[in-house]
Amino acid sequence: MSLADWRRRIDEIDCKLVKLLNERTKCALEIGKLKQQAKLPLYQPDREKEVLQNAEQNNTGPLTDAAIRRLFERIIDEARSAERLAMHPDGARKAEAEGTTDE
């Protein structure tokens, strides 16, 4: 394959990744609604640890487990931000605009 072919393939994969990340975030938002109804905390470290372990266990390379962990930590962080925004739209937008989010 040529350079252009490889880049086109990466673009296709990126498109799929964006769709999957948004689908995952929609699931997280639904979970956030259930947490809110059940009066559960947004942040649940045991579940986060489980997600990270699952991601590492499913890793077959060439990315290292550490790289997968960093990527999933960021994905989880962004999902948590989306949940926070959905639960408290005015406060989260204000904090984001002021640069005072916990990210």
PDB file of C-alpha atoms in Angstrom:
ATOM      1  CA  MET A   1       0.000   0.000   0.000  1.00  0.00           C
ATOM      2  CA  SER A   2       1.095   3.559  -0.642  1.00  0.00           C
ATOM      3  CA  LEU A   3       1.444   6.352   1.891  1.00  0.00           C
ATOM      4  CA  ALA A   4      -1.893   7.777   0.730  1.00  0.00           C
ATOM      5  CA  ASP A   5      -3.531   4.369   1.148  1.00  0.00           C
ATOM      6  CA  TRP A   6      -2.228   4.021   4.717  1.00  0.00           C
ATOM      7  CA  ARG A   7      -3.365   7.539   5.590  1.00  0.00           C
ATOM      8  CA  ARG A   8      -6.801   6.846   4.132  1.00  0.00           C
ATOM      9  CA  ARG A   9      -6.962   3.680   6.253  1.00  0.00           C
ATOM     10  CA  ILE A  10      -6.033   5.662   9.368  1.00  0.00           C
ATOM     11  CA  ASP A  11      -8.738   8.225   8.526  1.00  0.00           C
ATOM     12  CA  GLU A  12     -11.291   5.400   8.271  1.00  0.00           C
ATOM     13  CA  ILE A  13     -10.198   3.971  11.619  1.00  0.00           C
ATOM     14  CA  ASP A  14     -10.302   7.435  13.208  1.00  0.00           C
ATOM     15  CA  CYS A  15     -13.880   7.838  11.995  1.00  0.00           C
ATOM     16  CA  LYS A  16     -14.809   4.517  13.601  1.00  0.00           C
ATOM     17  CA  LEU A  17     -13.032   5.502  16.823  1.00  0.00           C
ATOM     18  CA  VAL A  18     -14.984   8.762  17.033  1.00  0.00           C
ATOM     19  CA  LYS A  19     -18.265   6.904  16.561  1.00  0.00           C
ATOM     20  CA  LEU A  20     -17.328   4.311  19.181  1.00  0.00           C
ATOM     21  CA  LEU A  21     -16.177   6.955  21.670  1.00  0.00           C
ATOM     22  CA  ASN A  22     -19.458   8.823  21.280  1.00  0.00           C
ATOM     23  CA  GLU A  23     -21.414   5.578  21.640  1.00  0.00           C
ATOM     24  CA  ARG A  24     -19.433   4.784  24.795  1.00  0.00           C
ATOM     25  CA  THR A  25     -20.098   8.257  26.153  1.00  0.00           C
ATOM     26  CA  LYS A  26     -23.840   7.863  25.538  1.00  0.00           C
ATOM     27  CA  CYS A  27     -23.702   4.699  27.640  1.00  0.00           C
ATOM     28  CA  ALA A  28     -21.805   6.564  30.363  1.00  0.00           C
ATOM     29  CA  LEU A  29     -24.452   9.302  30.322  1.00  0.00           C
ATOM     30  CA  GLU A  30     -27.192   6.719  30.832  1.00  0.00           C
ATOM     31  CA  ILE A  31     -25.185   5.230  33.694  1.00  0.00           C
ATOM     32  CA  GLY A  32     -24.809   8.742  35.102  1.00  0.00           C
ATOM     33  CA  LYS A  33     -28.604   9.131  35.125  1.00  0.00           C
ATOM     34  CA  LEU A  34     -28.965   5.871  37.003  1.00  0.00           C
ATOM     35  CA  LYS A  35     -26.261   6.920  39.484  1.00  0.00           C
ATOM     36  CA  GLN A  36     -28.041  10.219  40.047  1.00  0.00           C
ATOM     37  CA  GLN A  37     -31.387   8.471  40.644  1.00  0.00           C
ATOM     38  CA  ALA A  38     -29.739   6.058  43.070  1.00  0.00           C
ATOM     39  CA  LYS A  39     -27.814   8.908  44.747  1.00  0.00           C
ATOM     40  CA  LEU A  40     -24.500   7.228  43.926  1.00  0.00           C
ATOM     41  CA  PRO A  41     -21.279   9.197  43.490  1.00  0.00           C
ATOM     42  CA  LEU A  42     -20.194  10.050  39.966  1.00  0.00           C
ATOM     43  CA  TYR A  43     -16.654   8.818  40.627  1.00  0.00           C
ATOM     44  CA  GLN A  44     -16.399   5.124  41.487  1.00  0.00           C
ATOM     45  CA  PRO A  45     -12.730   4.170  41.748  1.00  0.00           C
ATOM     46  CA  ASP A  46     -13.354   0.413  41.921  1.00  0.00           C
ATOM     47  CA  ARG A  47     -15.232   0.470  38.617  1.00  0.00           C
ATOM     48  CA  GLU A  48     -12.545   2.640  37.028  1.00  0.00           C
ATOM     49  CA  LYS A  49      -9.889   0.162  38.163  1.00  0.00           C
ATOM     50  CA  GLU A  50     -11.939  -2.683  36.645  1.00  0.00           C
ATOM     51  CA  VAL A  51     -12.276  -0.860  33.298  1.00  0.00           C
ATOM     52  CA  LEU A  52      -8.530  -0.193  33.180  1.00  0.00           C
ATOM     53  CA  GLN A  53      -7.711  -3.803  34.027  1.00  0.00           C
ATOM     54  CA  ASN A  54     -10.105  -5.039  31.317  1.00  0.00           C
ATOM     55  CA  ALA A  55      -8.521  -2.736  28.753  1.00  0.00           C
ATOM     56  CA  GLU A  56      -5.038  -3.982  29.617  1.00  0.00           C
ATOM     57  CA  GLN A  57      -6.151  -7.624  29.543  1.00  0.00           C
ATOM     58  CA  ASN A  58      -7.620  -7.116  26.058  1.00  0.00           C
ATOM     59  CA  ASN A  59      -4.466  -5.452  24.782  1.00  0.00           C
ATOM     60  CA  THR A  60      -2.599  -7.512  22.212  1.00  0.00           C
ATOM     61  CA  GLY A  61      -0.184  -4.753  21.147  1.00  0.00           C
ATOM     62  CA  PRO A  62       1.652  -3.120  19.605  1.00  0.00           C
ATOM     63  CA  LEU A  63       0.636  -0.497  22.186  1.00  0.00           C
ATOM     64  CA  THR A  64       2.027  -1.189  25.658  1.00  0.00           C
ATOM     65  CA  ASP A  65      -0.305  -1.791  28.588  1.00  0.00           C
ATOM     66  CA  ALA A  66       0.849   1.554  29.997  1.00  0.00           C
ATOM     67  CA  ALA A  67      -0.176   3.307  26.775  1.00  0.00           C
ATOM     68  CA  ILE A  68      -3.578   1.588  26.823  1.00  0.00           C
ATOM     69  CA  ARG A  69      -4.012   2.604  30.464  1.00  0.00           C
ATOM     70  CA  ARG A  70      -3.223   6.255  29.673  1.00  0.00           C
ATOM     71  CA  LEU A  71      -5.642   6.273  26.745  1.00  0.00           C
ATOM     72  CA  PHE A  72      -8.430   4.741  28.812  1.00  0.00           C
ATOM     73  CA  GLU A  73      -7.751   7.082  31.738  1.00  0.00           C
ATOM     74  CA  ARG A  74      -8.354   9.961  29.335  1.00  0.00           C
ATOM     75  CA  ILE A  75     -11.474   8.330  27.871  1.00  0.00           C
ATOM     76  CA  ILE A  76     -12.851   7.789  31.381  1.00  0.00           C
ATOM     77  CA  ASP A  77     -11.993  11.362  32.357  1.00  0.00           C
ATOM     78  CA  GLU A  78     -13.837  12.748  29.337  1.00  0.00           C
ATOM     79  CA  ALA A  79     -16.837  10.502  30.002  1.00  0.00           C
ATOM     80  CA  ARG A  80     -16.918  11.744  33.596  1.00  0.00           C
ATOM     81  CA  SER A  81     -16.822  15.337  32.317  1.00  0.00           C
ATOM     82  CA  ALA A  82     -19.743  14.603  29.994  1.00  0.00           C
ATOM     83  CA  GLU A  83     -21.669  13.074  32.911  1.00  0.00           C
ATOM     84  CA  ARG A  84     -20.924  16.089  35.079  1.00  0.00           C
ATOM     85  CA  LEU A  85     -22.063  18.429  32.305  1.00  0.00           C
ATOM     86  CA  ALA A  86     -25.276  16.452  31.836  1.00  0.00           C
ATOM     87  CA  MET A  87     -25.974  16.468  35.581  1.00  0.00           C
ATOM     88  CA  HIS A  88     -25.047  20.121  36.178  1.00  0.00           C
ATOM     89  CA  PRO A  89     -25.041  21.893  32.796  1.00  0.00           C
ATOM     90  CA  ASP A  90     -24.709  25.470  34.076  1.00  0.00           C
ATOM     91  CA  GLY A  91     -22.000  24.818  36.665  1.00  0.00           C
ATOM     92  CA  ALA A  92     -19.922  22.586  34.408  1.00  0.00           C
ATOM     93  CA  ARG A  93     -20.031  25.055  31.523  1.00  0.00           C
ATOM     94  CA  LYS A  94     -19.011  27.900  33.824  1.00  0.00           C
ATOM     95  CA  ALA A  95     -16.103  25.889  35.274  1.00  0.00           C
ATOM     96  CA  GLU A  96     -14.985  24.870  31.802  1.00  0.00           C
ATOM     97  CA  ALA A  97     -15.098  28.462  30.561  1.00  0.00           C
ATOM     98  CA  GLU A  98     -13.068  29.577  33.584  1.00  0.00           C
ATOM     99  CA  GLY A  99     -10.617  26.719  33.191  1.00  0.00           C
ATOM    100  CA  THR A 100     -11.384  25.409  36.676  1.00  0.00           C
ATOM    101  CA  THR A 101     -12.437  21.868  35.834  1.00  0.00           C
ATOM    102  CA  ASP A 102     -10.599  19.030  37.535  1.00  0.00           C
ATOM    103  CA  GLU A 103      -8.844  17.991  34.329  1.00  0.00           C
TER     104      GLU A 103
END
